[in-house]
Amino acid sequence: MGEQRYRWKGSELRAQAAVIDGKQSPTKVLVNATYLHSYFREWVKGNIWIHGDRIVYAGERLPDRVDEACEIVDCRGYVLVPGYIEPHVHPFQLYNPHSFARYAAAHGTTTLINDNLFLLLQLDDEEALLFLQEMNALPTSMYWWCRFDGQTELEREEEQVSNARIKRWLDQEAVLQGGELTSWPKVASGDDIILYWMQEAHRRRRKIEGHFPGASEKTLVKMALFGADGDHEAMTGKEVRMRLWHGYTVALRHSSIRPDLPVLLEEMKALGIRHYDKCLLTTDGSPPAFYENGVIDWLIRIAIEHGVPVIDAYAMATINAARHYGIEHLHGSIATGRIAHINFLRSAHDPTPAQVLAKGEWVKRDGEAPPLWPAPEWSRFGIRPLSLSWELEWDDLQFSMPMGLRMENAVILKPYSVSIDTSRDRLGHDHDECFLALFDRNGRWRVNTMLKGFSSVLGGLASSYSNTGDLILIGKHKEDMMLAFRRMKEIGGGIVLAEDGEILFELSLPLGGMMSSLEVDELINEEKTFVRLLRERGYPFEDPVYSLLFLQSTHLPYVRVTQRGIYDVMHKTVLFPSIMR
């Protein structure tokens, strides 16, 4: 794979300098601009010259040479701020990285720092790194993490998360951090392999993002000594304060399952926290419908409404993130040399932009629909519709395990003793217990148990959307579960609901069985329909999409259904192994 070694070639740098000398025209000039100066921390007036994708000058002067091809933009009536940075993106939550980047850009979030878990588990490195190059060509800036674990118990963990793969990922210029560190208990209990990867990440000037929900001060101190730089799991003002006290950068989260930002800000204020230089903002990779109100622009609005000074609110979404990740020379401010990500606001108190420049090109114009971006040729990267070469048999839906999983909320699962008769083909609607099965997508093994708390009347649900891409079946009626599975197979992967022998709902996920090819606007409506149908059938929690995703996720307590079987997270043991088919 060819890769440009520098952000700008020498010839491009010479052309930019020629603009300053008046020997060449810029490509855009923003005149009469009122813009946020991130270093003086004040609103200033001036003119901004852009050449290609770079700001070559921001100040009082106008260029000496302006050709007819140069676009002059009168900025009167607007307030300009840097493009927003989302530092914690899971870009495979039904949407895909391409569609989410476009949607986020139209809301002013022009730089995304993305989870690589799907790429690590589903693609080989050649395909994955080629995909990174494709995403780098988008109008937005796309950066990535390097995961150190699969966030579950993997059948072939030593192959999928190997030393050679981790080091190869860390060597990529687009990779800015190791983590998120969901495997921190292994590090704390003596896992020197992950500790070594953390050290290698730091040697390459990468950050380490923690995942420390409910962590004690002792744990936070130890993880800081091991190399953790930031964390996004603070759920109270006291937890924010403790992380700041020990030198962490804290991403204040507002997500579908943890909409905490208003509480965090109010509790921080009550604790006397008045400085936000080490605070960022994140939506933590929420499902599509959560973004109906915006992306980082929505969080800036919440911050301003809860008393954060306006400039601090924008700093949390721009310069603070750029500084933390070592990309301040490219992002986070409207200043000479930065990539031309600029949001045009109607007011400093209205962070949703009317117009957006990304890499010097318009991705949103006032009163116009955002332009479509050419879709990637997904098959080039090994991202294809799900193709199953095996059939689900009636014997696969035998449930005799004495222990099941009980939902405490959308994502926390506890063990419980199964007391109902599970030998029947249809369960009653007078309780909230369902059949639950996890199938290897290659048909080699299965795990059969019960799930309590998901629904009281669900016929059958089949999903290829899961943490590992393995297949989930949930339901009261085995025939509906079989029907949902067959339809999910026919459409090349997706989420399907069946009831009384009919298909009630289907969401096609043709991109690896995990992602839709729809634009986010369309996907929002599809997800709303799915959630409504599940709620009508007794689903009681905030987010069924995350419930499906986290059934396997061993970074959460207390038990999980994994490739190895039913897994006790607290004791790190397999309680009931998976069964070969």
XYZ file of C-alpha atoms in Angstrom:
581
model
C 0.000 0.000 0.000
C 1.295 3.406 -0.915
C 1.121 6.072 1.758
C 2.001 9.754 1.562
C 4.712 10.277 4.120
C 3.887 13.890 4.975
C 0.577 15.738 5.377
C 1.625 18.207 2.674
C 4.232 17.575 0.011
C 7.117 19.985 -0.439
C 5.544 21.352 -3.621
C 2.314 22.065 -1.731
C 4.194 23.885 1.023
C 5.964 26.028 -1.593
C 2.616 26.890 -3.190
C 1.206 27.899 0.211
C 4.190 30.139 0.850
C 3.729 31.661 -2.612
C 0.238 32.761 -1.568
C 1.768 34.719 1.317
C 4.271 36.328 -1.062
C 1.500 37.380 -3.436
C 2.816 35.159 -6.234
C -0.182 32.868 -6.153
C -3.853 33.264 -5.287
C -5.523 31.428 -2.407
C -8.464 29.215 -3.319
C -10.821 30.850 -0.780
C -10.780 34.048 1.218
C -13.171 34.517 4.134
C -13.570 38.275 4.595
C -15.164 40.300 7.399
C -14.939 37.268 9.697
C -15.660 37.311 13.411
C -13.967 34.177 14.680
C -12.872 32.461 17.871
C -9.170 32.847 18.539
C -8.456 29.739 20.567
C -5.187 31.035 22.015
C -6.243 34.540 22.997
C -9.573 33.019 24.094
C -11.574 35.833 22.584
C -13.602 36.736 19.512
C -11.554 38.620 16.928
C -12.190 40.152 13.513
C -10.157 39.525 10.413
C -9.743 37.673 7.144
C -8.920 34.004 6.617
C -7.027 32.757 3.565
C -7.393 29.145 2.523
C -5.292 27.357 -0.051
C -6.569 23.879 -0.851
C -7.292 22.208 2.471
C -5.182 24.496 4.665
C -5.531 27.839 6.403
C -2.469 29.747 5.203
C -3.246 32.982 7.015
C -5.692 34.335 9.601
C -5.414 37.982 10.562
C -6.111 41.532 9.451
C -4.522 41.431 5.979
C -6.069 40.632 2.621
C -4.072 38.690 0.030
C -2.037 40.636 -2.528
C -3.200 38.416 -5.341
C -6.709 37.070 -5.898
C -7.521 35.241 -9.150
C -10.974 34.852 -10.662
C -11.070 31.236 -9.494
C -10.674 32.294 -5.867
C -13.940 32.156 -3.916
C -14.589 35.245 -1.779
C -16.899 34.538 1.149
C -18.384 37.487 3.055
C -18.735 36.278 6.652
C -20.875 39.125 7.971
C -23.819 37.693 9.875
C -21.830 34.638 11.011
C -19.561 33.725 13.907
C -16.782 31.312 12.952
C -15.409 28.545 15.165
C -13.080 25.599 14.486
C -14.608 22.316 13.357
C -15.584 20.143 16.309
C -13.705 17.018 17.381
C -15.455 13.847 18.607
C -12.727 11.938 20.473
C -14.600 8.693 21.169
C -16.465 7.320 18.152
C -17.753 3.767 17.664
C -18.434 4.170 13.931
C -20.128 0.794 13.417
C -23.352 1.306 15.416
C -25.689 0.303 12.568
C -24.319 3.258 10.570
C -20.891 2.965 8.949
C -17.816 5.233 9.213
C -18.543 6.868 5.856
C -22.208 7.673 6.528
C -21.568 8.813 10.099
C -18.713 11.084 9.015
C -20.966 12.795 6.490
C -23.795 13.235 9.002
C -21.430 14.513 11.698
C -19.791 16.968 9.288
C -23.157 18.532 8.443
C -23.497 19.196 12.197
C -20.027 20.712 12.431
C -18.106 17.700 13.780
C -15.340 17.451 11.205
C -12.760 15.353 13.060
C -13.529 11.850 14.359
C -11.301 9.583 16.457
C -12.668 6.108 15.789
C -12.779 2.677 17.402
C -11.085 0.002 15.264
C -12.748 -3.047 16.892
C -14.804 -4.070 13.843
C -11.745 -3.758 11.611
C -9.610 -5.765 14.034
C -12.088 -8.632 14.432
C -13.654 -8.841 10.962
C -10.884 -7.880 8.473
C -7.281 -8.807 7.913
C -4.736 -6.042 8.295
C -4.244 -5.440 4.588
C -7.961 -4.855 4.113
C -8.275 -2.772 7.267
C -5.353 -0.471 6.521
C -6.544 0.012 2.955
C -9.876 1.054 4.468
C -8.085 3.606 6.664
C -6.580 5.143 3.527
C -10.029 5.343 1.907
C -11.461 7.095 4.970
C -8.510 9.501 5.030
C -9.631 10.782 1.616
C -13.000 11.963 2.974
C -13.628 15.688 3.520
C -13.537 15.028 7.272
C -10.443 14.042 9.244
C -10.596 10.401 10.351
C -8.315 9.101 13.088
C -8.370 5.741 14.868
C -7.724 3.802 18.049
C -5.807 0.587 18.463
C -7.710 -1.867 20.642
C -5.718 -4.164 22.923
C -8.525 -6.701 23.403
C -11.709 -7.916 21.743
C -13.971 -6.706 24.564
C -15.164 -10.314 24.982
C -13.809 -13.863 25.335
C -12.666 -14.737 21.816
C -12.271 -18.208 20.389
C -9.022 -17.275 18.587
C -7.854 -14.314 20.655
C -4.132 -15.030 20.189
C -4.597 -14.652 16.410
C -7.020 -11.739 16.305
C -5.252 -9.680 18.971
C -1.618 -10.643 18.437
C 1.570 -8.767 19.259
C 2.400 -8.315 15.572
C -1.056 -6.876 14.760
C -1.067 -4.464 17.695
C 2.351 -3.086 16.833
C 1.426 -2.755 13.169
C -1.689 -0.760 14.099
C 0.247 1.444 16.508
C 2.663 2.276 13.694
C -0.104 3.814 11.582
C 0.032 7.611 11.440
C -3.762 7.795 11.650
C -3.807 5.884 14.959
C -3.752 8.312 17.874
C -4.366 6.120 20.899
C -4.288 2.677 22.438
C -7.568 1.497 23.899
C -10.190 2.085 24.996
C -8.714 -0.066 27.745
C -11.642 -2.359 28.581
C -9.050 -4.982 29.567
C -7.663 -2.899 32.433
C -8.442 -5.584 35.070
C -5.941 -7.858 33.273
C -3.301 -5.134 33.477
C -4.033 -4.510 37.144
C -3.788 -8.228 37.930
C -0.427 -8.693 36.204
C -0.932 -9.029 32.426
C 2.438 -7.833 31.132
C 1.515 -8.253 27.455
C -1.053 -5.450 27.539
C 1.265 -3.388 29.753
C 3.951 -3.818 27.087
C 1.535 -2.612 24.392
C 0.726 0.421 26.525
C 4.437 1.192 26.755
C 4.829 0.726 23.003
C 1.926 3.106 22.423
C 3.581 5.761 24.568
C 6.913 5.216 22.837
C 5.128 6.125 19.602
C 3.578 9.219 21.259
C 0.093 7.652 21.311
C -2.354 8.271 24.148
C -3.950 5.546 26.271
C -7.712 5.852 26.751
C -9.041 4.155 29.873
C -12.388 2.526 30.496
C -12.765 2.770 34.258
C -16.449 2.850 35.306
C -16.813 3.116 39.076
C -13.047 2.874 39.582
C -11.647 3.602 43.031
C -8.958 6.202 43.566
C -6.449 3.381 44.052
C -7.325 1.891 40.659
C -7.136 5.267 38.920
C -3.724 5.958 40.448
C -2.370 2.542 39.434
C -3.680 2.877 35.887
C -2.169 6.360 35.608
C 1.178 4.871 36.656
C 0.762 2.181 34.009
C 0.181 4.888 31.396
C -3.528 5.757 31.130
C -3.897 9.367 29.951
C -7.666 9.824 29.769
C -11.014 8.290 30.623
C -14.625 8.823 29.576
C -16.400 6.798 32.285
C -16.929 9.411 35.005
C -20.590 9.213 36.048
C -20.617 11.835 38.816
C -18.990 15.176 39.487
C -16.866 13.537 42.194
C -15.565 11.006 39.688
C -14.671 13.828 37.283
C -12.833 15.624 40.085
C -10.889 12.508 41.074
C -9.724 11.942 37.516
C -8.705 15.573 37.067
C -6.915 15.491 40.432
C -4.681 12.659 39.234
C -3.890 14.255 35.884
C -6.356 12.534 33.584
C -7.985 14.202 30.627
C -11.713 13.606 31.163
C -14.161 13.192 28.314
C -17.560 14.276 29.656
C -20.057 11.825 28.219
C -23.589 12.250 26.984
C -24.757 9.046 25.300
C -27.842 6.923 24.736
C -27.211 4.734 27.797
C -25.402 7.383 29.858
C -26.967 10.815 29.147
C -24.905 12.278 31.976
C -23.640 15.648 30.765
C -26.153 17.936 32.542
C -25.601 16.133 35.865
C -21.837 16.107 35.473
C -21.701 19.836 34.767
C -23.987 20.758 37.660
C -22.069 18.554 40.095
C -18.724 19.874 38.848
C -19.997 23.408 39.449
C -21.120 22.466 42.977
C -17.632 21.073 43.658
C -16.040 24.345 42.583
C -14.570 23.090 39.319
C -14.263 26.174 37.138
C -11.501 25.208 34.737
C -12.232 22.959 31.776
C -8.819 22.758 30.079
C -8.562 19.006 30.713
C -12.174 18.267 29.720
C -13.481 17.031 26.363
C -16.973 16.158 25.126
C -18.136 12.828 23.712
C -21.313 11.003 22.664
C -19.556 7.617 23.128
C -20.715 6.042 19.876
C -24.467 6.052 20.365
C -27.000 4.470 17.966
C -28.432 6.573 15.112
C -31.588 7.972 16.720
C -29.579 9.532 19.534
C -28.025 11.909 16.989
C -31.302 13.413 15.835
C -30.435 16.505 17.907
C -26.889 16.750 16.573
C -23.451 15.421 17.437
C -20.867 17.475 19.350
C -22.834 20.653 18.553
C -25.616 19.294 20.774
C -23.183 18.754 23.660
C -21.779 22.267 23.327
C -25.343 23.563 23.545
C -25.936 21.546 26.737
C -22.695 22.875 28.234
C -23.630 26.505 27.531
C -27.140 25.966 28.924
C -25.612 24.605 32.140
C -23.407 27.581 32.788
C -20.125 26.669 31.110
C -18.566 29.875 29.727
C -19.110 29.980 25.975
C -15.439 29.928 25.009
C -14.782 27.035 27.404
C -17.669 25.102 25.853
C -16.138 25.464 22.380
C -12.647 24.715 23.707
C -13.813 21.351 25.085
C -14.953 20.454 21.575
C -11.918 21.786 19.712
C -8.550 22.893 21.069
C -8.634 20.752 24.233
C -9.088 17.558 22.216
C -6.486 18.563 19.625
C -3.954 19.344 22.344
C -4.610 16.076 24.201
C -4.109 13.937 21.103
C -1.064 15.794 19.808
C -2.765 17.110 16.672
C -2.928 20.770 17.723
C -0.719 21.722 14.758
C -3.547 20.536 12.459
C -6.800 20.888 14.380
C -8.681 22.744 17.068
C -8.197 26.381 16.064
C -8.617 28.880 13.255
C -4.971 29.779 12.848
C -2.187 29.691 10.293
C -1.242 26.185 9.209
C -4.341 24.355 10.435
C -6.542 22.164 8.271
C -9.458 24.299 7.070
C -12.268 22.853 9.199
C -14.465 25.877 9.954
C -18.045 26.176 11.222
C -20.208 29.203 10.381
C -22.643 29.890 13.221
C -25.587 32.257 13.348
C -24.709 32.997 16.979
C -22.068 31.963 19.500
C -24.941 30.549 21.575
C -26.133 28.383 18.681
C -23.373 25.808 18.018
C -25.200 24.012 15.186
C -23.579 25.500 12.078
C -25.445 27.020 9.162
C -22.420 26.362 6.935
C -19.420 24.059 7.243
C -16.044 23.951 5.537
C -14.117 20.676 5.841
C -10.627 20.489 4.378
C -11.429 23.770 2.646
C -14.499 22.446 0.817
C -18.169 23.073 1.526
C -19.890 20.127 3.158
C -22.867 22.287 4.144
C -24.181 25.541 2.684
C -26.888 27.676 4.263
C -30.287 26.496 3.090
C -28.947 23.605 1.002
C -28.931 19.871 1.682
C -25.435 18.507 2.416
C -23.886 17.064 -0.745
C -23.718 13.290 -1.073
C -20.285 11.704 -0.867
C -19.446 8.845 -3.260
C -19.901 5.548 -1.419
C -16.842 3.341 -0.957
C -16.488 0.135 -2.926
C -16.952 -1.897 0.242
C -15.962 -5.255 -1.232
C -12.424 -3.923 -1.818
C -11.958 -4.045 1.935
C -13.572 -7.444 2.499
C -16.802 -5.821 3.749
C -19.574 -7.816 2.078
C -23.095 -9.046 2.817
C -23.212 -11.927 5.256
C -23.126 -15.270 3.437
C -24.016 -18.244 5.632
C -23.325 -21.711 4.223
C -25.230 -23.516 6.968
C -28.841 -23.923 8.061
C -30.396 -23.533 11.476
C -31.787 -26.889 12.617
C -34.579 -27.572 15.066
C -32.090 -29.311 17.377
C -30.174 -26.029 17.626
C -33.045 -24.580 19.656
C -32.894 -26.924 22.636
C -32.746 -25.082 25.954
C -31.944 -27.014 29.119
C -29.373 -24.852 30.908
C -30.290 -24.315 34.580
C -28.828 -20.789 34.625
C -29.898 -17.805 32.586
C -29.028 -14.114 32.209
C -31.188 -11.476 33.891
C -31.109 -7.897 32.620
C -30.609 -5.330 35.381
C -30.663 -2.540 32.826
C -29.907 -2.171 29.121
C -26.373 -3.545 29.472
C -25.837 -5.149 32.917
C -26.544 -8.899 33.154
C -26.728 -11.032 36.302
C -27.118 -14.818 36.573
C -30.421 -16.320 37.699
C -31.807 -19.830 38.222
C -34.221 -20.886 35.500
C -37.390 -22.358 37.020
C -39.831 -22.396 34.083
C -40.286 -25.301 31.685
C -37.927 -24.571 28.771
C -38.641 -27.776 26.842
C -41.656 -26.221 25.118
C -41.581 -24.627 21.680
C -43.459 -21.545 22.840
C -43.128 -19.677 26.130
C -46.015 -17.913 27.839
C -46.611 -14.162 27.846
C -47.137 -14.029 31.607
C -43.423 -13.603 32.304
C -40.407 -11.828 30.797
C -38.158 -14.807 30.067
C -37.058 -15.513 26.484
C -34.937 -18.095 24.758
C -31.455 -16.773 23.960
C -28.975 -18.384 21.581
C -25.618 -17.225 20.248
C -24.339 -18.896 17.059
C -20.922 -18.794 15.477
C -21.378 -17.051 12.136
C -19.568 -20.007 10.524
C -21.949 -22.476 12.151
C -19.390 -24.339 14.266
C -20.765 -23.802 17.774
C -23.713 -22.454 19.730
C -24.595 -21.282 23.239
C -28.198 -21.744 24.438
C -29.560 -20.138 27.578
C -32.415 -17.912 28.799
C -32.672 -14.130 28.910
C -34.900 -12.527 31.538
C -36.066 -8.912 31.306
C -35.816 -8.364 27.543
C -39.471 -8.900 26.543
C -42.689 -10.541 27.626
C -44.300 -11.104 24.200
C -41.511 -11.120 21.584
C -42.012 -13.811 18.947
C -38.514 -14.003 17.476
C -35.550 -11.717 16.882
C -32.477 -12.553 14.822
C -29.453 -10.246 14.694
C -26.079 -10.402 12.973
C -25.294 -7.141 14.775
C -23.246 -8.090 17.835
C -19.901 -7.408 19.468
C -18.105 -10.063 17.405
C -20.424 -10.394 14.411
C -21.744 -13.730 15.661
C -25.490 -14.338 15.459
C -28.040 -13.652 18.199
C -31.505 -15.209 18.486
C -33.994 -14.091 21.143
C -37.663 -14.920 21.467
C -40.635 -16.691 22.994
C -41.571 -18.767 19.964
C -39.051 -21.104 18.295
C -40.834 -21.045 14.939
C -40.676 -17.232 14.871
C -36.999 -17.396 15.840
C -36.352 -19.784 12.933
C -38.290 -17.508 10.566
C -36.358 -14.419 11.695
C -33.085 -16.279 11.240
C -33.958 -17.405 7.701
C -34.934 -13.867 6.698
C -31.785 -12.408 8.259
C -29.783 -14.897 6.202
C -31.683 -14.007 2.988
C -30.963 -10.273 3.277
C -27.234 -10.771 3.889
C -27.289 -9.845 7.570
C -29.360 -7.518 9.671
C -31.901 -7.338 12.468
C -35.232 -9.099 11.896
C -38.354 -9.377 14.055
C -40.923 -12.116 13.406
C -44.312 -12.621 15.028
C -47.039 -15.227 14.476
C -45.355 -16.525 11.332
C -44.944 -13.061 9.728
C -41.943 -10.752 9.328
C -42.722 -7.758 11.507
C -39.575 -5.685 10.874
C -36.257 -5.982 9.102
C -33.211 -3.754 8.960
C -30.740 -4.864 6.341
C -27.080 -4.650 7.398
C -25.290 -5.668 4.199
C -21.890 -4.319 5.289
C -20.418 -7.287 7.114
C -23.738 -8.028 8.797
C -23.027 -5.116 11.138
C -23.597 -1.880 9.224
C -26.290 -0.334 7.064
C -25.617 1.338 3.720
C -28.372 3.888 4.469
C -27.623 7.506 5.261
C -27.926 8.323 8.962
C -31.111 10.384 8.451
C -32.865 7.322 7.007
C -31.361 5.017 9.604
C -32.715 7.171 12.440
C -36.262 6.414 11.304
C -35.515 2.687 10.947
C -34.064 2.495 14.449
C -37.029 4.371 15.904
C -39.378 1.815 14.368
C -37.329 -1.063 15.772
C -37.262 0.454 19.262
C -40.997 1.205 19.176
C -41.849 -2.376 18.211
C -39.661 -3.775 20.983
C -41.132 -1.428 23.574
C -44.625 -2.510 22.531
C -43.465 -6.055 23.245
C -42.196 -5.276 26.710
C -38.598 -4.110 26.326
C -38.258 -1.785 29.361
C -34.841 -0.135 29.040
C -33.203 2.790 27.228
C -31.385 1.206 24.330
C -32.039 -2.210 22.745
C -29.293 -1.655 20.166
C -26.694 -1.538 22.918
C -28.384 -4.479 24.640
C -27.660 -6.588 21.550
C -24.134 -5.245 21.186
C -23.155 -5.823 24.809
C -24.563 -9.333 25.359
C -21.017 -10.597 24.740
C -19.031 -7.734 26.252
C -16.938 -8.895 29.190
C -15.906 -5.389 30.236
C -19.307 -5.177 31.934
C -20.572 -7.209 34.917
C -21.622 -9.880 35.750
C -22.145 -12.663 33.222
C -21.985 -12.694 29.413
C -22.702 -15.037 26.556
C -19.435 -15.385 24.576
C -17.749 -17.490 21.917
C -16.361 -19.673 24.703
C -19.697 -20.028 26.488
C -21.429 -18.422 29.464
C -18.712 -16.372 31.106
C -18.449 -15.160 34.714
C -16.855 -11.733 34.377
C -16.043 -11.249 38.055
C -14.292 -14.618 38.448
C -12.956 -14.795 34.877
C -14.200 -18.319 34.286
C -16.393 -20.113 31.752
C -19.433 -21.411 33.620
C -20.949 -23.382 30.729
C -18.900 -23.941 27.554
C -20.229 -23.414 24.053
C -21.489 -26.568 22.286
C -20.088 -27.771 18.969
C -22.805 -28.208 16.351
